[in-house]
Coordinates of C-alpha atoms in Angstrom, one line a residue:
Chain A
X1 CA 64.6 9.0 -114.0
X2 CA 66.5 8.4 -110.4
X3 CA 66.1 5.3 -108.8
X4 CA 67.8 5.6 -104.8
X5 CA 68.5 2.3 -103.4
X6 CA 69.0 1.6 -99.4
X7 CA 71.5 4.5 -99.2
X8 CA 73.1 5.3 -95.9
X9 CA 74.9 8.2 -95.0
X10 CA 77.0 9.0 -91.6
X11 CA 79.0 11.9 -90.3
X12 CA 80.8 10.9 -87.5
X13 CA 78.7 9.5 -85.1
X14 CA 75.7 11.4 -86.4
X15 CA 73.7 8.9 -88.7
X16 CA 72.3 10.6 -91.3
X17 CA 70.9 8.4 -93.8
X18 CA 70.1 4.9 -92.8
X19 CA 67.6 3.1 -95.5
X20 CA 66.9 5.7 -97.9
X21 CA 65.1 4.4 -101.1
X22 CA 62.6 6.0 -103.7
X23 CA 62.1 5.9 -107.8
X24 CA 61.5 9.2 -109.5
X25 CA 59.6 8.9 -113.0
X26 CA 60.5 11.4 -115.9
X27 CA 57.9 14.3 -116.6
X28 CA 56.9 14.5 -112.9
X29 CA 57.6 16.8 -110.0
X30 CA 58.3 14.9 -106.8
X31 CA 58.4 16.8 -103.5
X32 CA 60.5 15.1 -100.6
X33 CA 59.2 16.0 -97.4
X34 CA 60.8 15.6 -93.3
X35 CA 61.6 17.3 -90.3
X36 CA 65.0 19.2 -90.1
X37 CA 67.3 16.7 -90.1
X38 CA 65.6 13.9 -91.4
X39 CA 68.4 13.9 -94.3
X40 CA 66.5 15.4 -97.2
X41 CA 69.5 17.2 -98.6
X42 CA 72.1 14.8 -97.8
X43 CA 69.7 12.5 -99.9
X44 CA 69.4 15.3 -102.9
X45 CA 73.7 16.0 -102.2
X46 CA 74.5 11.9 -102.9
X47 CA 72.2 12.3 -105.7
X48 CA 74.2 14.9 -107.4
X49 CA 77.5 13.9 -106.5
X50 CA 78.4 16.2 -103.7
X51 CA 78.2 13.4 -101.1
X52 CA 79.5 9.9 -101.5
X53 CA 77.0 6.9 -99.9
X54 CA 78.4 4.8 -97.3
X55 CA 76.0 2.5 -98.3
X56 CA 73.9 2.0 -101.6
X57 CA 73.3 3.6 -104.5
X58 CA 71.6 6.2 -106.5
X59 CA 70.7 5.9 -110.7
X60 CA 70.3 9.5 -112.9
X61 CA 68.9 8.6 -116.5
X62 CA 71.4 10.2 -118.8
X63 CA 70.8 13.7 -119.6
X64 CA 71.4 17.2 -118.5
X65 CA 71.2 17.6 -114.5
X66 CA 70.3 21.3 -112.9
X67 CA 70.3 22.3 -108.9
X68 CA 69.3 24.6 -107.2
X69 CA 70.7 25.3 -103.7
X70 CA 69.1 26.5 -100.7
X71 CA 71.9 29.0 -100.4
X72 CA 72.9 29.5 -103.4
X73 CA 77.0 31.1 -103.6
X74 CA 78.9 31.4 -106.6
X75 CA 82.4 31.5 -107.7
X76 CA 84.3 34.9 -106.6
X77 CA 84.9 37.9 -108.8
X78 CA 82.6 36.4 -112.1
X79 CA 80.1 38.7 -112.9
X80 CA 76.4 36.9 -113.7
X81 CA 76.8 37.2 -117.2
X82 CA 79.9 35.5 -117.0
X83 CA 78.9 32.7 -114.6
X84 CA 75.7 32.3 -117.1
X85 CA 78.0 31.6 -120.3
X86 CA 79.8 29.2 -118.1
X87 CA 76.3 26.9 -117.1
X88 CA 75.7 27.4 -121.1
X89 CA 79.3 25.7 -122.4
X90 CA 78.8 23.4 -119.6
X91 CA 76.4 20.8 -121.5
X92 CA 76.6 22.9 -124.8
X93 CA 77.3 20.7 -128.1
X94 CA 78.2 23.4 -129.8
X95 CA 76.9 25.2 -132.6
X96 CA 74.1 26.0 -130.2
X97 CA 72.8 29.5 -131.0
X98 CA 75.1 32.5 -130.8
X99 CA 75.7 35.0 -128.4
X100 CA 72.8 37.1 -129.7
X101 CA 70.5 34.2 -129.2
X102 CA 72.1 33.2 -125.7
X103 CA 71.3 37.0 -124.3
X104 CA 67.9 37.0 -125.6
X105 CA 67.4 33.3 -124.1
X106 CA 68.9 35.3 -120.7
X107 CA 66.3 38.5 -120.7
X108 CA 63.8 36.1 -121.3
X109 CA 64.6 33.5 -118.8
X110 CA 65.2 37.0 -116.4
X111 CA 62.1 38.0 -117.2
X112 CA 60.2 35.2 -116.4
X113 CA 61.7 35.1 -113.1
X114 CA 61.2 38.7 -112.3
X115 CA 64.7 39.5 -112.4
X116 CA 66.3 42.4 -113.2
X117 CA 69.0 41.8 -115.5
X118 CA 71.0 44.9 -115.0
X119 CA 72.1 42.8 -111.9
X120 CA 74.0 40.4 -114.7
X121 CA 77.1 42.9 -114.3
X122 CA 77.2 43.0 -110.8
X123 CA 79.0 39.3 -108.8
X124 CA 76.4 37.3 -107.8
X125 CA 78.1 37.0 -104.7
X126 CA 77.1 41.5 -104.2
X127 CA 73.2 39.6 -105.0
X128 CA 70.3 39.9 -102.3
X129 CA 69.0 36.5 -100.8
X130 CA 66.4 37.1 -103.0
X131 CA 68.2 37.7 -106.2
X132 CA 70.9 35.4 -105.4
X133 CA 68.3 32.3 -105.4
X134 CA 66.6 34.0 -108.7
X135 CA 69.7 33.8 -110.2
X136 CA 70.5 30.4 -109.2
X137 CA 67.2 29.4 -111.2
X138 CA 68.5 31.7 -114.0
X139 CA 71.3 29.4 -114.3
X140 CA 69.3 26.5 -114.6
X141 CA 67.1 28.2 -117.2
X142 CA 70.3 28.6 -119.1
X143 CA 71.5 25.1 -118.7
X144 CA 67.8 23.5 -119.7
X145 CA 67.8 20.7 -117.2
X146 CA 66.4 17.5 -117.7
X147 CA 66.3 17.0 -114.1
X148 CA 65.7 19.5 -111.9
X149 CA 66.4 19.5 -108.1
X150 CA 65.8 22.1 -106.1
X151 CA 66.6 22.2 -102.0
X152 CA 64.2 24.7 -100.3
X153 CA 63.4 26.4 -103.9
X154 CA 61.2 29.0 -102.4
X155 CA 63.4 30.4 -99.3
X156 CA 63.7 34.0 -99.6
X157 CA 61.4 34.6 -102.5
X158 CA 59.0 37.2 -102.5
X159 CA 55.3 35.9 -103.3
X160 CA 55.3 36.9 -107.1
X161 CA 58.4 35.6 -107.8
X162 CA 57.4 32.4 -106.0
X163 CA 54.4 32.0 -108.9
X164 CA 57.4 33.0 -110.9
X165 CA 59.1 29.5 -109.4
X166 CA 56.0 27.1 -109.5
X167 CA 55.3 28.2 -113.1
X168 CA 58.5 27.3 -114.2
X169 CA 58.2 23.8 -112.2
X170 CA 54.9 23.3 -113.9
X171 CA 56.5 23.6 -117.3
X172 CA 59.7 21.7 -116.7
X173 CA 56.9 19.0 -116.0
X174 CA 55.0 19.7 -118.7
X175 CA 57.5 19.6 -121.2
X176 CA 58.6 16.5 -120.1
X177 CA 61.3 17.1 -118.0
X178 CA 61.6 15.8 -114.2
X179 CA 62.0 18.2 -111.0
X180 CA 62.9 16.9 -107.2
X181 CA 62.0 19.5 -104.4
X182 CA 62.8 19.5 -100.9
X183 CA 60.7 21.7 -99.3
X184 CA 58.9 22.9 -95.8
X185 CA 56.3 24.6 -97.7
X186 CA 53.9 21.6 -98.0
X187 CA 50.7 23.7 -99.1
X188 CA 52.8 24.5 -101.8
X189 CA 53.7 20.8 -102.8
X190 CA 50.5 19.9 -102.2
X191 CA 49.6 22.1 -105.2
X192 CA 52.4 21.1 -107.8
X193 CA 53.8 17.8 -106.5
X194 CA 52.9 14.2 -108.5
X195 CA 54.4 12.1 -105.8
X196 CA 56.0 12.5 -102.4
X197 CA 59.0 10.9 -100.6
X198 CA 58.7 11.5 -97.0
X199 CA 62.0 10.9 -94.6
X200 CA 62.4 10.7 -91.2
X201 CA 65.6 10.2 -89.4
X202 CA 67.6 8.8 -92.3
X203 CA 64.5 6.4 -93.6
X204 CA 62.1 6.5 -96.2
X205 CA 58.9 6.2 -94.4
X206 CA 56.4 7.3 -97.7
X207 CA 57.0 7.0 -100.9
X208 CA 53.6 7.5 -102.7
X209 CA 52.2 9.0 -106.3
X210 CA 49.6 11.4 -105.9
X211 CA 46.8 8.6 -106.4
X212 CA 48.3 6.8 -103.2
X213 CA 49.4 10.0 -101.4
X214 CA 45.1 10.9 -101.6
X215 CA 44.5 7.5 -100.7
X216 CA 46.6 7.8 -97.8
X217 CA 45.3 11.1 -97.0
X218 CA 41.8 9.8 -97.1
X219 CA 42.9 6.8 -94.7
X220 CA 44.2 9.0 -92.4
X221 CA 41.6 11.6 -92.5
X222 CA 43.5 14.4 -92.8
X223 CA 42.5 17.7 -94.6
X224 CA 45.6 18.0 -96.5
X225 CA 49.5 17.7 -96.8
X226 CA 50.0 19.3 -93.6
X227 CA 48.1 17.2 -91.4
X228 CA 48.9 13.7 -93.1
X229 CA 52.7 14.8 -92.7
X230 CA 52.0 15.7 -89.0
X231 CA 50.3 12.4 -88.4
X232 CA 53.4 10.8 -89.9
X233 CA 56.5 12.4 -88.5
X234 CA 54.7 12.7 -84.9
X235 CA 56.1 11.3 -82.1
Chain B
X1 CA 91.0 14.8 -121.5
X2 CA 89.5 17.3 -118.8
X3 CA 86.1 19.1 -120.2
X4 CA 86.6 21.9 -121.9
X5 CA 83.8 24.2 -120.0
X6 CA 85.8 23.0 -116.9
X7 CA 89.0 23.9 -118.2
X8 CA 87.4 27.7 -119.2
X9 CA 86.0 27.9 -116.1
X10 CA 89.3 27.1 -114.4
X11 CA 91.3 28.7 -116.0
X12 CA 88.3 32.2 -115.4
X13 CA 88.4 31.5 -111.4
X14 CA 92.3 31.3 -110.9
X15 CA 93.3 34.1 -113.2
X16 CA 90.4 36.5 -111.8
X17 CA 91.9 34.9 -108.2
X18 CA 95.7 35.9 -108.7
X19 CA 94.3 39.2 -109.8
X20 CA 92.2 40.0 -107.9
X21 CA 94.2 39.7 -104.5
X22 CA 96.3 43.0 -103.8
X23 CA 98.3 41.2 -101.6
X24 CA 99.6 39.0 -105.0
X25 CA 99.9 41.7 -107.5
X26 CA 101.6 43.7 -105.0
X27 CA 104.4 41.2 -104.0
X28 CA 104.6 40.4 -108.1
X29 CA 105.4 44.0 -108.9
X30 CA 107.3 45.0 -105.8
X31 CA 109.8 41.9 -106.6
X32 CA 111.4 42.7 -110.2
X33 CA 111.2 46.5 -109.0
X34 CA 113.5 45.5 -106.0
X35 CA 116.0 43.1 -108.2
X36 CA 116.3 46.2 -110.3
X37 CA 116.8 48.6 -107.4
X38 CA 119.5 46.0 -106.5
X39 CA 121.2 45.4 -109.8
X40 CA 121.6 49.0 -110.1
X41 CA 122.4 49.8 -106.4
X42 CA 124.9 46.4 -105.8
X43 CA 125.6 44.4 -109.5
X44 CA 123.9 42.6 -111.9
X45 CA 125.4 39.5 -110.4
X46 CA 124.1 40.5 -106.8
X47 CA 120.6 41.1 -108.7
X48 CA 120.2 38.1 -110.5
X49 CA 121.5 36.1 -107.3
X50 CA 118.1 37.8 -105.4
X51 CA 115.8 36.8 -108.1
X52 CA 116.9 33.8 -108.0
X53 CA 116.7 33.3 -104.1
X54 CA 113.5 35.3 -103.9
X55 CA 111.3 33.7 -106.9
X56 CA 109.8 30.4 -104.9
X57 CA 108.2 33.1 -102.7
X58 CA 106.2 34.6 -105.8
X59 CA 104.4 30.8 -106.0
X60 CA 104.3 30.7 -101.9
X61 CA 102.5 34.0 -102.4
X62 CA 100.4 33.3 -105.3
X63 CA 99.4 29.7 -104.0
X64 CA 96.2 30.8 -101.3
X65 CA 94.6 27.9 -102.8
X66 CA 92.3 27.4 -99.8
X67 CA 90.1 24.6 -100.5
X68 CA 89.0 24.9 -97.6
X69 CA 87.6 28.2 -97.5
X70 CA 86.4 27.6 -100.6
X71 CA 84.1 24.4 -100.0
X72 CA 83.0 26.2 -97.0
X73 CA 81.7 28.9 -98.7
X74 CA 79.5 26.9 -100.4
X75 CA 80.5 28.3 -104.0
X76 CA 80.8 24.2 -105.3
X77 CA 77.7 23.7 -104.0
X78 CA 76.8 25.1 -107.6
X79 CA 74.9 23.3 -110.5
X80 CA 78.9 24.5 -112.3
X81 CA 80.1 21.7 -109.9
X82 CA 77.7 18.7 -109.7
X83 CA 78.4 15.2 -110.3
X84 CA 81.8 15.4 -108.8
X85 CA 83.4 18.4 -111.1
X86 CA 84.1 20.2 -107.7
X87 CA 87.1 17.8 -107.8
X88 CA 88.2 18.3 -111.7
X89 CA 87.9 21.5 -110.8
X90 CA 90.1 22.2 -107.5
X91 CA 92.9 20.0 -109.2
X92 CA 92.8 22.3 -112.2
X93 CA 92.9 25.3 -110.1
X94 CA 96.0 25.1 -108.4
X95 CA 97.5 23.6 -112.2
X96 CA 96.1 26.6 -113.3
X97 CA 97.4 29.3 -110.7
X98 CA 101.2 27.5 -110.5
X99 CA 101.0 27.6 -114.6
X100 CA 100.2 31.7 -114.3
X101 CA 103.2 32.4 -111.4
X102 CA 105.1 30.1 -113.8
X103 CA 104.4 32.1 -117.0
X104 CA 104.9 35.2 -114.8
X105 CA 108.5 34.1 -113.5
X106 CA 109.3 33.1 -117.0
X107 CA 108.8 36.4 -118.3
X108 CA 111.0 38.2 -115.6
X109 CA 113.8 35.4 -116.2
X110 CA 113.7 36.5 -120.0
X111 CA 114.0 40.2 -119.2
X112 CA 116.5 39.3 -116.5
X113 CA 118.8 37.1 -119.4
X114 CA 118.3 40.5 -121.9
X115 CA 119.3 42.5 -118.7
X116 CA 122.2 40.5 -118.5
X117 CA 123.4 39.6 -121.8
X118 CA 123.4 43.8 -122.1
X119 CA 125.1 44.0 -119.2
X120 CA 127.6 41.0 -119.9
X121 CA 126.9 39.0 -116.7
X122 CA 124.5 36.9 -118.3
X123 CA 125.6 32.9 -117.8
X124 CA 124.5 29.7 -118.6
X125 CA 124.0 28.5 -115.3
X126 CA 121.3 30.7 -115.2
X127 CA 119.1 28.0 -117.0
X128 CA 119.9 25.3 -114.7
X129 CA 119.0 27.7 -111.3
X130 CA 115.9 28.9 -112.9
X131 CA 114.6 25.6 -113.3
X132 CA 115.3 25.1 -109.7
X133 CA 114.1 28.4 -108.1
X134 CA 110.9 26.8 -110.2
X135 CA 111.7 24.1 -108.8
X136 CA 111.2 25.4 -105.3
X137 CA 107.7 27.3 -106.0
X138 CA 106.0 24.3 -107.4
X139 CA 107.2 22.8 -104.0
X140 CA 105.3 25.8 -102.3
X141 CA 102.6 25.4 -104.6
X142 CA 102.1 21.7 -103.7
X143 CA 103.0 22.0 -99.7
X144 CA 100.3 25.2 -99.8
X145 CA 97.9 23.1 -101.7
X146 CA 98.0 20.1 -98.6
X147 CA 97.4 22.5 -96.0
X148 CA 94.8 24.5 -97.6
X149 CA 92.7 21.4 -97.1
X150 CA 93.0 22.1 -93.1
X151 CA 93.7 25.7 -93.1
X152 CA 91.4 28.2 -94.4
X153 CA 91.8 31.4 -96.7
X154 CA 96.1 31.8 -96.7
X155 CA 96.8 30.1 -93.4
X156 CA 98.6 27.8 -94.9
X157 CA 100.8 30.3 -96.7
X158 CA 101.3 32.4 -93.5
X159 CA 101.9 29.0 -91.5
X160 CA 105.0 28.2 -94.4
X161 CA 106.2 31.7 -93.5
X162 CA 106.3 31.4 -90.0
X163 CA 108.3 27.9 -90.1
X164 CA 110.8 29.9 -92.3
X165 CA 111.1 32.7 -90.0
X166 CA 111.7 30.1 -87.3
X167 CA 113.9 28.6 -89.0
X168 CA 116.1 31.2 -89.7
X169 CA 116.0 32.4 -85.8
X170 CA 117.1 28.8 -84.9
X171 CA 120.2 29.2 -87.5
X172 CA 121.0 32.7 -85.8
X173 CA 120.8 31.6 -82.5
X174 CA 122.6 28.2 -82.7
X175 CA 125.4 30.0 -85.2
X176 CA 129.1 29.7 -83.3
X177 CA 132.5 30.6 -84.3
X178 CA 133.2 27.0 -85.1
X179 CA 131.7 25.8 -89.1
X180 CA 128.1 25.7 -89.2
X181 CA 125.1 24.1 -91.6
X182 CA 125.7 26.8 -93.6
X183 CA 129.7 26.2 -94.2
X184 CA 128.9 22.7 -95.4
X185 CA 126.3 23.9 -97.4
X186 CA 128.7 26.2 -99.2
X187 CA 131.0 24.0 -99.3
X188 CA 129.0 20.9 -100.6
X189 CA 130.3 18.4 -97.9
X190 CA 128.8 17.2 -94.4
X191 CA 130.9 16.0 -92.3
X192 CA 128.1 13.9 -90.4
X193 CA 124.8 12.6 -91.2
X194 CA 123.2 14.4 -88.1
X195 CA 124.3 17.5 -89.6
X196 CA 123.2 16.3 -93.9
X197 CA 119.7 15.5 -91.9
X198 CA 119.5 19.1 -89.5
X199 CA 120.2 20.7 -93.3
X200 CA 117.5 18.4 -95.4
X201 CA 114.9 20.1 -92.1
X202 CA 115.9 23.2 -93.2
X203 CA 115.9 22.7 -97.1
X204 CA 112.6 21.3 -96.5
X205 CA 111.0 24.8 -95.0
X206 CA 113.3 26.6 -96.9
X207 CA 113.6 25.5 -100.4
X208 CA 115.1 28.8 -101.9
X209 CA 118.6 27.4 -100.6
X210 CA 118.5 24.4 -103.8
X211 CA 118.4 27.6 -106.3
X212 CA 122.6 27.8 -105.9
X213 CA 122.6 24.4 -107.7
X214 CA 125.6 23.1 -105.4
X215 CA 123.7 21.0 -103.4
X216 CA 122.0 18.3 -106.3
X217 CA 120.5 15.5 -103.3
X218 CA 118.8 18.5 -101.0
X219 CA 117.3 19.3 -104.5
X220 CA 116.4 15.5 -105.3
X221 CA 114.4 15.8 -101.4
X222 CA 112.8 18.6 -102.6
X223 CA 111.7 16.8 -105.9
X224 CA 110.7 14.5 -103.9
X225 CA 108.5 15.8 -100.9
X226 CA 107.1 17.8 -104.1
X227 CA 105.5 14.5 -105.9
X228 CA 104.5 13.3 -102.5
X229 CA 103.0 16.5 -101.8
X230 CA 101.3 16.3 -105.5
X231 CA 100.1 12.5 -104.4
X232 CA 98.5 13.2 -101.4
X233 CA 96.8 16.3 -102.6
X234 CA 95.1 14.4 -105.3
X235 CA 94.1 11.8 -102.8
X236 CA 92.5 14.7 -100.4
X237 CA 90.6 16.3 -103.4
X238 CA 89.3 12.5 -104.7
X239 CA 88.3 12.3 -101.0
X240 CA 86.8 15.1 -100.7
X241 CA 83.3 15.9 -100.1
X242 CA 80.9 19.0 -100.2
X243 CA 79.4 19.0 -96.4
X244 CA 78.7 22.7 -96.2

C-alpha cells in the first residue's frame, strides 16, 4: 500500500531524514515510532505530498488518501458542515447519495466519535483542541479513506473519545483499509498496531510485523513496546 | 482542467475571504460613494477621471493574499490539501479573488457608462482606460501575490502603499519651477532617458498613472513586470512546501 525508499530530507543544515525506508501492507495498521525529532512527520508529510524528498521516493497504491493532523486548522470563515461537503466532492464520483444521505452519514460518523454535531455550524477554527481533532477524524469519516495516516491521533482526546479513535482504526483495518500512526502513546500501539517502523534521527532502525516485533521483544527481554523502544532509541 | 472540488473550494475560501475583511468591503463601498460625491460636487468628467485613477487600489486592497500567513497557520496541512492541492489551490485563490475585484470593478464601470451616457459625458475612451486601470490592479494583484510569499497577513499590501507614499513625497520634494516628470508625462515626450527611466520607477510603484492612456510603453512595462510577476509566483507556489 506505501512502499518508502531511502528518502532523505534536510532543512537547512538540520538533517532530517537521512535513509528512511519501510513497506506498508493494505488492511493493516502500522504505528511509526521515535523520539522528537527523529523525523516521523516529515516521513508521513513526503508521504502525502506536503514535503518534497531530497532524496528517494515514496509509492501510495491508488485509492482514496485521508490525514489526520496533529494540529488540525482548517480553512477560515467555512463552517464544519461546509468544510464536510467539501472532503465529500473531493473524491466523490458523483451520484453518490444525496444530501439527506450525506447528513445522516455525518450524525452517524459524529456519533461514533462522540461529537456533538450542533458544533457543525460553528468554524472549526472557534473548535476546542479536543473537537477540533474530532472533527478532523469527522472529515476523514466523510471522505472514507483507503489509507489512513494519522500524526499524534490521540493528542488532546479525552479517554472515551480515544476508544472512540482506536475503534474506528480497528475497523478501517478490518474492512480492509490501511492506517499509518505516529504516535508517543506506545501502550496504545502496542494494542492496535500490526507492524512498527521505528526512526531515529532521520533512519529507519526497525521495521518489523507484529510476529518479528514479539520476536524482537522476546530477544530483547523486554515487557512490552515501551521497554523494547527504550532499549532501542537509548543512547 | 483544474478539479472541480478544488475549483468549489476555491472559489468558497476567496469569496468568504473578500467578504469577510471589513477593511475590503469598506474601501469597495466607500470608493463608488466618493466618485459619486465627486461627480456631483466637481463633474461627471472630474468623477469618472477618479474612478479611473483610484480603481487599481480596489485590487491592491482586495489582494491580502498572504500565503504566507496562510501556510503558517497550518490550514493546508488539511486532508482538503494533500498530495500537492495546496498548490492548485493557492494559484486558484488569487485567480479567484482578482476575478471577484474584476467582476466588482466591471459592475461600477457599467453604472459609471449609464451615469454618463445620462449625463452626456460618456466617451469611448472610456473602454480603452478601463482596461488599463484593470490593467493596473491585476499588476497589484500579481506584485501583492510575490510578496505575500515573504510577508505575512497584508504586509505586502501595506509595504506597496508605503513605496507609493514615498514616492509621491520624493515627487513633491524634488518638484522645481523648471518642467518636471510629470510635464513629460502629460506631455508624452522625455527629453532624456534618465528622466523616461526616473518615470518607468515611478510607474512601476504607481501604476494608476498608465490609466490616462497617453503613455502606451510605461503601460507595455507595466504589462510586462505583470507576467513576470505571474511567472515567478507560479514558480514560488510549485516550490512551495508545507513546513508548519
Amino acid at each position: 500500500m506505501i512502499e518508502a525508499h531511502k528518502l532523505a530530507k534536510r532543512y537547512g543544515r538540520v538533517e532530517a531524514l537521512q535513509d528512511v525506508s519501510f513497506k506498508i501492507r493494505k488492511g493493516t495498521i502500522t504505528a511509526m515510532l521515535g523520539e522528537n525529532g527523529a523525523g516521523k512527520t516529515t516521513t508521513l508529510k513526503i508521504a502525502l505530498g506536503f514535503l518534497r524528498p531530497d532524496a528517494g521516493s515514496v509509492a501510495i497504491a491508488p485509492g482514496r488518501v485521508g490525514y489526520v493532523p496533529d494540529r488540525p486548522a482548517f480553512p477560515a470563515g467555512l463552517d464544519g458542515w461546509t468544510i464536510l461537503g467539501l472532503c465529500r466532492n473531493r473524491e466523490r464520483a458523483g451520484g453518490e447519495g444525496n444530501g439527506r444521505s450525506f447528513a445522516a452519514a455525518v450524525l452517524g460518523a459524529s456519533r461514533s466519535l462522540l461529537f456533538d454535531p450542533g458544533l457543525l455550524r460553528r468554524a472549526p477554527g472557534a473548535y476546542s483542541a479536543g473537537n477540533a481533532k474530532k472533527f478532523a477524524f469527522l472529515q476523514n469519516l466523510v471522505l472514507a479513506p483507503d489509507l489512513l495516516v494519522a500524526d499524534e491521533p490521540y493528542a488532546a482526546l479525552d479517554p472515551p473519545a480515544v476508544k472512540c479513535v482506536r475503534d474506528i482504526f480497528c475497523g478501517l483495518r478490518d474492512a480492509g483499509k490501511t492506517v499509518l500512526i505516529s504516535s508517543h502513546m506506545l501502550a496504545e500501539m502496542e494494542r492496535i498496531a500490526d507492524g512498527f517502523v521505528v526512526l531515529r534521527r532521520g533512519r529507519t532502525i526497525v521495521h518489523a510485523g507484529l510476529r518479528e516485533w514479539r520476536l524482537l521483544r522476546a530477544s530483547r527481554t523486554g515487557p512490552d513496546l515501551e521497554s523494547v523502544f527504550l532499549l532501542l532509541s537509548g543512547p | 482542467m483544474p478539479d472541480p472540488a478544488l475549483l468549489a473550494l476555491t472559489w468558497r475560501v476567496s469569496r468568504r475571504g473578500l467578504l469577510a475583511s471589513p477593511f475590503v468591503v469598506a474601501a469597495g463601498l466607500a470608493f463608488p460613494a466618493f466618485v459619486v460625491w465627486t461627480g456631483f460636487r466637481e463633474s461627471y468628467e472630474t468623477a469618472a477621471k477618479l474612478f479611473f485613477f483610484a480603481l487599481p487600489h480596489l485590487f491592491l486592497i482586495g489582494s491580502q493574499d498572504a500565503v504566507r500567513s496562510e501556510v503558517e497557520s497550518g490550514a493546508l496541512e488539511s486532508v482538503l490539501f494533500i498530495g500537492g492541492r495546496f498548490r492548485g489551490y493557492l494559484g486558484l485563490k488569487s485567480l479567484f479573488g482578482a476575478g471577484l475585484i474584476a467582476a466588482y470593478a466591471a459592475l461600477l464601470f457599467g453604472l459609471l457608462a449609464a451615469w454618463g451616457a445620462a449625463a452626456g459625458g460618456l466617451e469611448p475612451a472610456f473602454v480603452a482606460r478601463f482596461g488599463l486601470a484593470l490593467l493596473a490592479g491585476l499588476y497589484y494583484v500579481a506584485v501583492a501575490g510575490v510578496l505575500s510569499h515573504v510577508l505575512r497577513g497584508a504586509a505586502g499590501v501595506l509595504a506597496l502603499l508605503l513605496a507609493q507614499a514615498a514616492a509621491v513625497i520624493v515627487l513633491i520634494l524634488t518638484t522645481t519651477a523648471r518642467a518636471g516628470l510629470l510635464d513629460y508625462a502629460a506631455a508624452g515626450r522625455f527629453p532624456a532617458i534618465g528622466a523616461a527611466l526616473r518615470f518607468g520607477a515611478l510607474v512601476a510603484v504607481l501604476p494608476n498613472i498608465v490609466v490616462a492612456g497617453r503613455l502606451p510603453a510605461f503601460a507595455a512595462e507595466i504589462l510586462a513586470i505583470f507576467v513576470l510577476a505571474v511567472l515567478l509566483r507560479g514558480r514560488l507556489v510549485r516550490a512551495l512546501e508545507i513546513r508548519k
